[in-house]
Short mmCIF file of C-alpha atoms and ligand atoms in Angstrom, two decimals:
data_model
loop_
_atom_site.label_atom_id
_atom_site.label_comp_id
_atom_site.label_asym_id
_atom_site.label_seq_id
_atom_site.Cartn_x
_atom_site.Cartn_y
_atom_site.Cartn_z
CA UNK A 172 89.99 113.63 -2.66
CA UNK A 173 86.87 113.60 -0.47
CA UNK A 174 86.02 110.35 1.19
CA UNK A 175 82.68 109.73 -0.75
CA UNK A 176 84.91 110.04 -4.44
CA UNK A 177 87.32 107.11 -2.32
CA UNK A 178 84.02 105.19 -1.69
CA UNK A 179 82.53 105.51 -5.38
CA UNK A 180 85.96 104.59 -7.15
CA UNK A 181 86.50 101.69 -4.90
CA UNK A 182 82.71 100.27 -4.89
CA UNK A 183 83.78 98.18 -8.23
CA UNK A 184 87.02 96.50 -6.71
CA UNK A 185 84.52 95.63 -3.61
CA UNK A 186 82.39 93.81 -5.84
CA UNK A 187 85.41 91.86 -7.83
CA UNK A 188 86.84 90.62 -4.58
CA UNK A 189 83.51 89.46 -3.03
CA UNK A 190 82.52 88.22 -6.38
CA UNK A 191 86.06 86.39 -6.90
CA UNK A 192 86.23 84.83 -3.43
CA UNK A 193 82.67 83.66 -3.94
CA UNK A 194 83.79 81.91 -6.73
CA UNK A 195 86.60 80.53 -5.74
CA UNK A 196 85.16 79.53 -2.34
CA UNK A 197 82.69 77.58 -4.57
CA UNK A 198 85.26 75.36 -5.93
CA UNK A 199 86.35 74.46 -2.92
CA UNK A 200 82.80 73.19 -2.01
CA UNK A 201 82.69 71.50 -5.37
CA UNK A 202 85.72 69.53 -4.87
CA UNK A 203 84.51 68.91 -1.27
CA UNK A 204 80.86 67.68 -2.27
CA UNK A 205 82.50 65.60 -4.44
CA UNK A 206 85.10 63.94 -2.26
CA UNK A 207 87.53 65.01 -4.33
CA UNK A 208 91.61 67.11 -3.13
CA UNK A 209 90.99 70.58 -4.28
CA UNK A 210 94.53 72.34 -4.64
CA UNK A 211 92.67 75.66 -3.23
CA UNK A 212 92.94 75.25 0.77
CA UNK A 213 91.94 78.71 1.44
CA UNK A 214 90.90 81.77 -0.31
CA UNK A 215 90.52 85.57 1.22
CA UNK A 216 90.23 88.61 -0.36
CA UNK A 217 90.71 92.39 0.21
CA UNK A 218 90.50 95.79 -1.45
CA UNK A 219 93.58 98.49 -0.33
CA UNK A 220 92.99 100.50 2.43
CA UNK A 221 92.89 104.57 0.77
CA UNK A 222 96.02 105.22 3.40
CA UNK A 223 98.00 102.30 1.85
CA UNK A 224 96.82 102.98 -2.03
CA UNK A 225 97.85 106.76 -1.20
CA UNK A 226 101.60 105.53 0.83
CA UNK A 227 102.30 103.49 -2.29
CA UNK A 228 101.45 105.93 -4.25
CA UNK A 229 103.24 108.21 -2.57
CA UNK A 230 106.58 106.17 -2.82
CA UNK A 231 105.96 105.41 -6.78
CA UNK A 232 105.54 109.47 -6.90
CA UNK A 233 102.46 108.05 -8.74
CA UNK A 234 99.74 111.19 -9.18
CA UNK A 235 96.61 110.90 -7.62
CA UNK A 236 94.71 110.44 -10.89
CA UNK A 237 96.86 107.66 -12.37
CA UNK A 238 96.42 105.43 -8.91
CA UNK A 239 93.62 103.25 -10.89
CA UNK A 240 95.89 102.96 -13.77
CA UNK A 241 99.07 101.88 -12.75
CA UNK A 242 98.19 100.34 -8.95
CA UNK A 243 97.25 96.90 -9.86
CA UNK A 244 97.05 95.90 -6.24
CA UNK A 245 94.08 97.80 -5.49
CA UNK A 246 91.82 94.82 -5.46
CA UNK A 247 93.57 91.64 -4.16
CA UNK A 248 92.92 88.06 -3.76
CA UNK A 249 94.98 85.12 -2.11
CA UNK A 250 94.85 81.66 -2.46
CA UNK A 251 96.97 79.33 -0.06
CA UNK A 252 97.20 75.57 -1.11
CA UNK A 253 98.42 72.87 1.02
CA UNK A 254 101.71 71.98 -1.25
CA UNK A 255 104.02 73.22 -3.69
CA UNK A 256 102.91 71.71 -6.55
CA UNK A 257 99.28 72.73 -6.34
CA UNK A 258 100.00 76.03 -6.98
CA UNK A 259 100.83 75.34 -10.72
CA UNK A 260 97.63 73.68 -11.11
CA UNK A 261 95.76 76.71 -9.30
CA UNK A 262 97.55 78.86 -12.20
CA UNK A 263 96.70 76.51 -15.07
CA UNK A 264 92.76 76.75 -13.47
CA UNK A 265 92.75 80.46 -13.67
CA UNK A 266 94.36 80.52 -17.08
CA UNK A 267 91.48 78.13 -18.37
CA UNK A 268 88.58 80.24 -16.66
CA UNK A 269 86.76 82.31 -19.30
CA UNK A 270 85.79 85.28 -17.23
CA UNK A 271 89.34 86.77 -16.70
CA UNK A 272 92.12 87.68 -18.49
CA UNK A 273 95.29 87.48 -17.53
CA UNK A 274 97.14 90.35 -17.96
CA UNK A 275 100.65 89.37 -16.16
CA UNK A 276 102.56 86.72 -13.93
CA UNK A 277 105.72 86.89 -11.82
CA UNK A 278 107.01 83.57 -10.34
CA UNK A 279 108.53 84.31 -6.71
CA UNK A 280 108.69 80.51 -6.14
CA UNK A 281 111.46 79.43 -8.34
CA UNK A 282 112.66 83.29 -8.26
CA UNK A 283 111.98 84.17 -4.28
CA UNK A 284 112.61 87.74 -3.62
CA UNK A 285 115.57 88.79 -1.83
CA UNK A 286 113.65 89.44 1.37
CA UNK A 287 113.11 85.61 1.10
CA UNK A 288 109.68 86.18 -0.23
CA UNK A 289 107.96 83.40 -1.93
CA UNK A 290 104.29 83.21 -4.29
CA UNK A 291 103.37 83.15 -7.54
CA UNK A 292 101.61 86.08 -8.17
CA UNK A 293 99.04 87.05 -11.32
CA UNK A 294 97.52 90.35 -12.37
CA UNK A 295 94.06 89.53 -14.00
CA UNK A 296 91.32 91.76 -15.75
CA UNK A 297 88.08 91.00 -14.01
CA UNK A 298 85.03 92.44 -15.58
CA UNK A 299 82.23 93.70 -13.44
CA UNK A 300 78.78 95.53 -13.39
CA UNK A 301 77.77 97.63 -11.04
CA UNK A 302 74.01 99.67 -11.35
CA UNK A 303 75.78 102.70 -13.03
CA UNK A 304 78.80 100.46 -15.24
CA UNK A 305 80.44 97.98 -16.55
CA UNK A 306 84.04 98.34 -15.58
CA UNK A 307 87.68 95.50 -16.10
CA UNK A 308 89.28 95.66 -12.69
CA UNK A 309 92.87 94.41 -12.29
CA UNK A 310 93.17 92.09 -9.51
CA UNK A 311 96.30 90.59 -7.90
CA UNK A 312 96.13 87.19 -6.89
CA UNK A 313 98.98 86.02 -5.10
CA UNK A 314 99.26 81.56 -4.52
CA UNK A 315 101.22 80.47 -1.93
CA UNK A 316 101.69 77.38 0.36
CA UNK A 317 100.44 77.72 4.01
CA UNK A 318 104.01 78.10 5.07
CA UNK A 319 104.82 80.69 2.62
CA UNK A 320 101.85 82.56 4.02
CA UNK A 321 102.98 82.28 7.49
CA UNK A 322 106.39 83.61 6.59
CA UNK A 323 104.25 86.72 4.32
CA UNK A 324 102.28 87.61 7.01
CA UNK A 325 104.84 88.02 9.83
CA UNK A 326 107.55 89.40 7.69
CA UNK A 327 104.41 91.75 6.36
CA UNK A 328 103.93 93.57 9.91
CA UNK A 329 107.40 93.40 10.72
CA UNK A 330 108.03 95.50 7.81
CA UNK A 331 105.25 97.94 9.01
CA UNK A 332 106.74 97.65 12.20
CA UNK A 333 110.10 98.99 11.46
CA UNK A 334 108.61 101.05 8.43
CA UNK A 335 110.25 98.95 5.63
CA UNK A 336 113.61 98.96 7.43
CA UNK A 337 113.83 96.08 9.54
CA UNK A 338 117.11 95.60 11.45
CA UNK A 339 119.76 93.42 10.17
CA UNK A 340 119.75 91.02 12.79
CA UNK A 341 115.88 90.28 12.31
CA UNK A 342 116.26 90.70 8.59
CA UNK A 343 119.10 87.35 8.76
CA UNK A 344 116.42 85.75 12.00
CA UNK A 345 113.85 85.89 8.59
CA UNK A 346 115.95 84.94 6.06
CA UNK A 347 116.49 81.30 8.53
CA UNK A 348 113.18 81.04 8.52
CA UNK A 349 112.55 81.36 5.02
CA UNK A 350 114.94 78.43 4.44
CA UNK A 351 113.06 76.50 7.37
CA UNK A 352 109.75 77.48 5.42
CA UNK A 353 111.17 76.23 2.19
CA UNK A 354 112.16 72.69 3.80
CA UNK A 355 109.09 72.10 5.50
CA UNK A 356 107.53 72.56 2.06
CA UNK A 357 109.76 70.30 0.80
CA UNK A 358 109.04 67.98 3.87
CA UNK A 359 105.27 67.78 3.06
CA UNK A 360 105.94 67.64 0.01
CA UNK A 361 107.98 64.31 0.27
CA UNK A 362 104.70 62.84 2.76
CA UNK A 363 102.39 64.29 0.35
CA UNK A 364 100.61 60.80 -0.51
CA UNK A 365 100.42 59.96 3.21
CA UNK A 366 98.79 63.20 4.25
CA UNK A 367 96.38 63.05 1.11
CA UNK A 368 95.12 59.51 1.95
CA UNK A 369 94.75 60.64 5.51
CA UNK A 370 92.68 63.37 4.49
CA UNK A 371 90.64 61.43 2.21
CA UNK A 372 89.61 58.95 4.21
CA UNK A 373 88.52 61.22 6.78
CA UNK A 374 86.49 63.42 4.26
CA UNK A 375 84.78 59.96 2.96
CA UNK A 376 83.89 59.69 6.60
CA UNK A 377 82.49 63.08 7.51
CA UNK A 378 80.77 63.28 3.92
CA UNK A 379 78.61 59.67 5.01
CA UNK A 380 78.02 61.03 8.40
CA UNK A 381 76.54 64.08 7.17
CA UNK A 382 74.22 62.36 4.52
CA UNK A 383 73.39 59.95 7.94
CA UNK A 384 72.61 62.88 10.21
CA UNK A 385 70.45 64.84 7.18
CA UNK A 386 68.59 61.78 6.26
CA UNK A 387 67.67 61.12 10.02
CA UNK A 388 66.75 64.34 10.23
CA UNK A 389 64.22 63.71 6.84
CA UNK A 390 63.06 60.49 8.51
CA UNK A 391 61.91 62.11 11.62
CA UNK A 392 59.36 64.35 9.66
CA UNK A 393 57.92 61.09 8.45
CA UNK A 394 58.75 59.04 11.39
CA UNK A 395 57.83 57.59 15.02
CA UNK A 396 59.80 59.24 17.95
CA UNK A 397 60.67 55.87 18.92
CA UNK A 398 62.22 54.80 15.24
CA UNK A 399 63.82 58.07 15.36
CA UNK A 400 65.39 57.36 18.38
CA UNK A 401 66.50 53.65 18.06
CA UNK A 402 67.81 55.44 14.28
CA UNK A 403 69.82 57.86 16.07
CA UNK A 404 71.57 55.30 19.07
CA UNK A 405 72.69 52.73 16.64
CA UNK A 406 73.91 55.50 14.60
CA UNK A 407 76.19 56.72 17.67
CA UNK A 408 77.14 53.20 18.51
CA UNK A 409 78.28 52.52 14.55
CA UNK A 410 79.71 55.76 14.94
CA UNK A 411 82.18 55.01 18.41
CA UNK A 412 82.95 51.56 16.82
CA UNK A 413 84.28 53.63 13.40
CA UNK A 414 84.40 50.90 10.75
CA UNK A 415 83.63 53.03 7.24
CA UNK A 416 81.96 49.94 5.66
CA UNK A 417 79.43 49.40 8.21
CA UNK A 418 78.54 53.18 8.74
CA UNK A 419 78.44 52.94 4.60
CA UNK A 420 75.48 49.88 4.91
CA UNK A 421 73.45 51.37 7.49
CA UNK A 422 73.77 55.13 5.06
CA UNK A 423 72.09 52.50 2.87
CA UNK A 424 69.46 51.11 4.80
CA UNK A 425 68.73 54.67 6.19
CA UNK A 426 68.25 55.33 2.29
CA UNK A 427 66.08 52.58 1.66
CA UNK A 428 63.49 53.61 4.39
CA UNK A 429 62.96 56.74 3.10
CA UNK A 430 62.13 55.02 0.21
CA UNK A 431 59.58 53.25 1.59
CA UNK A 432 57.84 56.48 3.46
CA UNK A 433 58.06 57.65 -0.25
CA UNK A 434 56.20 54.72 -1.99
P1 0O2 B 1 100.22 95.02 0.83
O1 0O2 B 1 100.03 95.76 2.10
O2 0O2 B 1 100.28 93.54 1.01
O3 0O2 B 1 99.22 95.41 -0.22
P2 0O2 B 1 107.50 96.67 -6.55
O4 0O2 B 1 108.28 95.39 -6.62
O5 0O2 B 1 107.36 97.23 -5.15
O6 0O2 B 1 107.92 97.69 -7.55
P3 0O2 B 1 104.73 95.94 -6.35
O7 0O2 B 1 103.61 96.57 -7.09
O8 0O2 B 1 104.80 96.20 -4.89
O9 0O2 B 1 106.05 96.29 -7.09
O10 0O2 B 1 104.65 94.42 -6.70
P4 0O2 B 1 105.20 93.17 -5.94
O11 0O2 B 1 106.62 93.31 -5.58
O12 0O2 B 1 104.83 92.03 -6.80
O13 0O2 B 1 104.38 93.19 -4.58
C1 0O2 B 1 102.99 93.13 -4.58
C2 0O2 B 1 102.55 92.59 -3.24
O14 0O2 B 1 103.22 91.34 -2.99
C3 0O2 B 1 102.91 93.45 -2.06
O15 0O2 B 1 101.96 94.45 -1.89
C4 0O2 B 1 102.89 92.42 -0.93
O16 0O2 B 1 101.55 92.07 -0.59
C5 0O2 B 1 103.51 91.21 -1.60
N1 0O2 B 1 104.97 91.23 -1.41
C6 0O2 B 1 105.90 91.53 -2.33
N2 0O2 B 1 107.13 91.42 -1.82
C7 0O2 B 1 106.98 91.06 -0.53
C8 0O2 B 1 107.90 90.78 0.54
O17 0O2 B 1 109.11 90.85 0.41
N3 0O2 B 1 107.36 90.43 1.75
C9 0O2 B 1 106.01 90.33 1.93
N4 0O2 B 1 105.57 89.97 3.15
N5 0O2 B 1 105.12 90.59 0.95
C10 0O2 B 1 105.60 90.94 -0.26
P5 0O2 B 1 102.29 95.75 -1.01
O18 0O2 B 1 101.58 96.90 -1.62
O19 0O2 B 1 103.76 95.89 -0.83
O20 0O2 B 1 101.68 95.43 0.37
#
């Protein structure tokens, strides 16, 4: 197939991965602008390269003109979450969004594969329109913990590595450090308050210095280079002495000066 046929059948699966990590990406921000733990850490997409669609292909003996129809992999997103359990809530999120359907699920967390794979993975029908058509692309989305990424990833170009027949002695070195993967899920899992409040508190913290540092930067539109200035050092010094309530007051009193430039 010539490369420009590649390029015109794979222009929609472009546009449901950018369009999908947008969205996705976008909760994240939401949850951030609010304060609030999103259970999506990380999001990437990717659509197949034409020499992987055509090697799977090629070991499915699928024919070239059923690749769209039965490679649902084509177009793939993944989400990594911080712990085990917010993967179940990323899966009940997708199954309440209204523009995809889900079309299939395997669960290779409480079922890991016997390469010592784990994520829970979902096929989805995502609709799109491009200028010519309206098309449903399947998507894979694969949710996994950080770890279990790490452990994907290496064991991923290992397997390219040895071409899908990885020695025995590095297949058993993986299979140890699936288990190790697998505790220090468990492991976080068990600290899981600790690390949240930890992360809180520090996102309370950045989200106040960033409404400090954008509503000096408002004020010094309005504002004498000298207020600016004395705005900006006690700022620093409130900063280095790092109490949360006092950077909180002076947020306030930044607040109520614009005010007054406003009246
Ligand atoms: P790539 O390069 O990531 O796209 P099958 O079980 O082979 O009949 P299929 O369609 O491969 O069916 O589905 P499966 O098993 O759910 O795998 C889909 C994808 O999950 C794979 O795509 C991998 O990305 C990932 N995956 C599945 N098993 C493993 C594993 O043991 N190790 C790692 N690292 N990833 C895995 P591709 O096309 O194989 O690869």
């Amino acid at each position: 197939m010539e490369l420009q046929v590649w390029k015109e059948i794979l222009s929609p699966y472009e546009l449901a991965v950018d369009e999908l990590v947008l969205k996705l990406n976008h909760v994240i921000r939401e949850h951030s602008e609010k304060g609030i733990y999103c259970p999506i850490e990380q999001v990437n997409g990717r659509v197949k390269s034409i020499s992987s669609i055509l090697a799977k292909a090629n070991n499915k003996n699928i024919p070239i003109e059923d690749i769209t129809k039965r490679i649902e992999d084509i177009a793939g997103i993944r989400i990594m979450c911080q712990f085990v359990e917010d993967i179940s809530k990323v899966v009940e999120y997708l199954r309440s969004r209204s523009d995809m359907e889900i079309w299939s699920e395997v669960d290779y967390i409480t079922k890991p594969k016997e390469s010592g794979y784990r994520s829970y993975h979902m096929v989805i029908h995502y609709q799109v329109q491009t200028s010519f058509e309206t098309k449903v692309i399947p998507v894979e989305i694969q949710i996994r913990t950080l770890a279990m990424n790490f452990w994907a990833v290496i064991e991923h170009s290992l397997q390219y590595k040895y071409q899908r027949n990885i020695p025995s002695h590095i297949r058993k070195r993986l299979m140890a450090s699936a288990e190790a993967v697998l505790s220090l899920d468990n492991e976080m899992a068990s600290i899981r308050d600790e690390i949240l409040e930890a992360q809180t508190s520090f996102r309370k913290k950045a989200s106040i210095v960033h409404d400090i540092l954008e509503t000096i930067s408002n004020l010094s539109k309005v504002a004498s280079s000298e207020e600016v200035i004395s705005m900006q050092q006690e700022f620093f010094q409130l900063y280095n002495e790092g109490d949360m309530d006092i950077l909180k007051s002076f947020s306030l009193k930044l607040d109520r000066m614009v005010k007054e430039y406003t009246n």
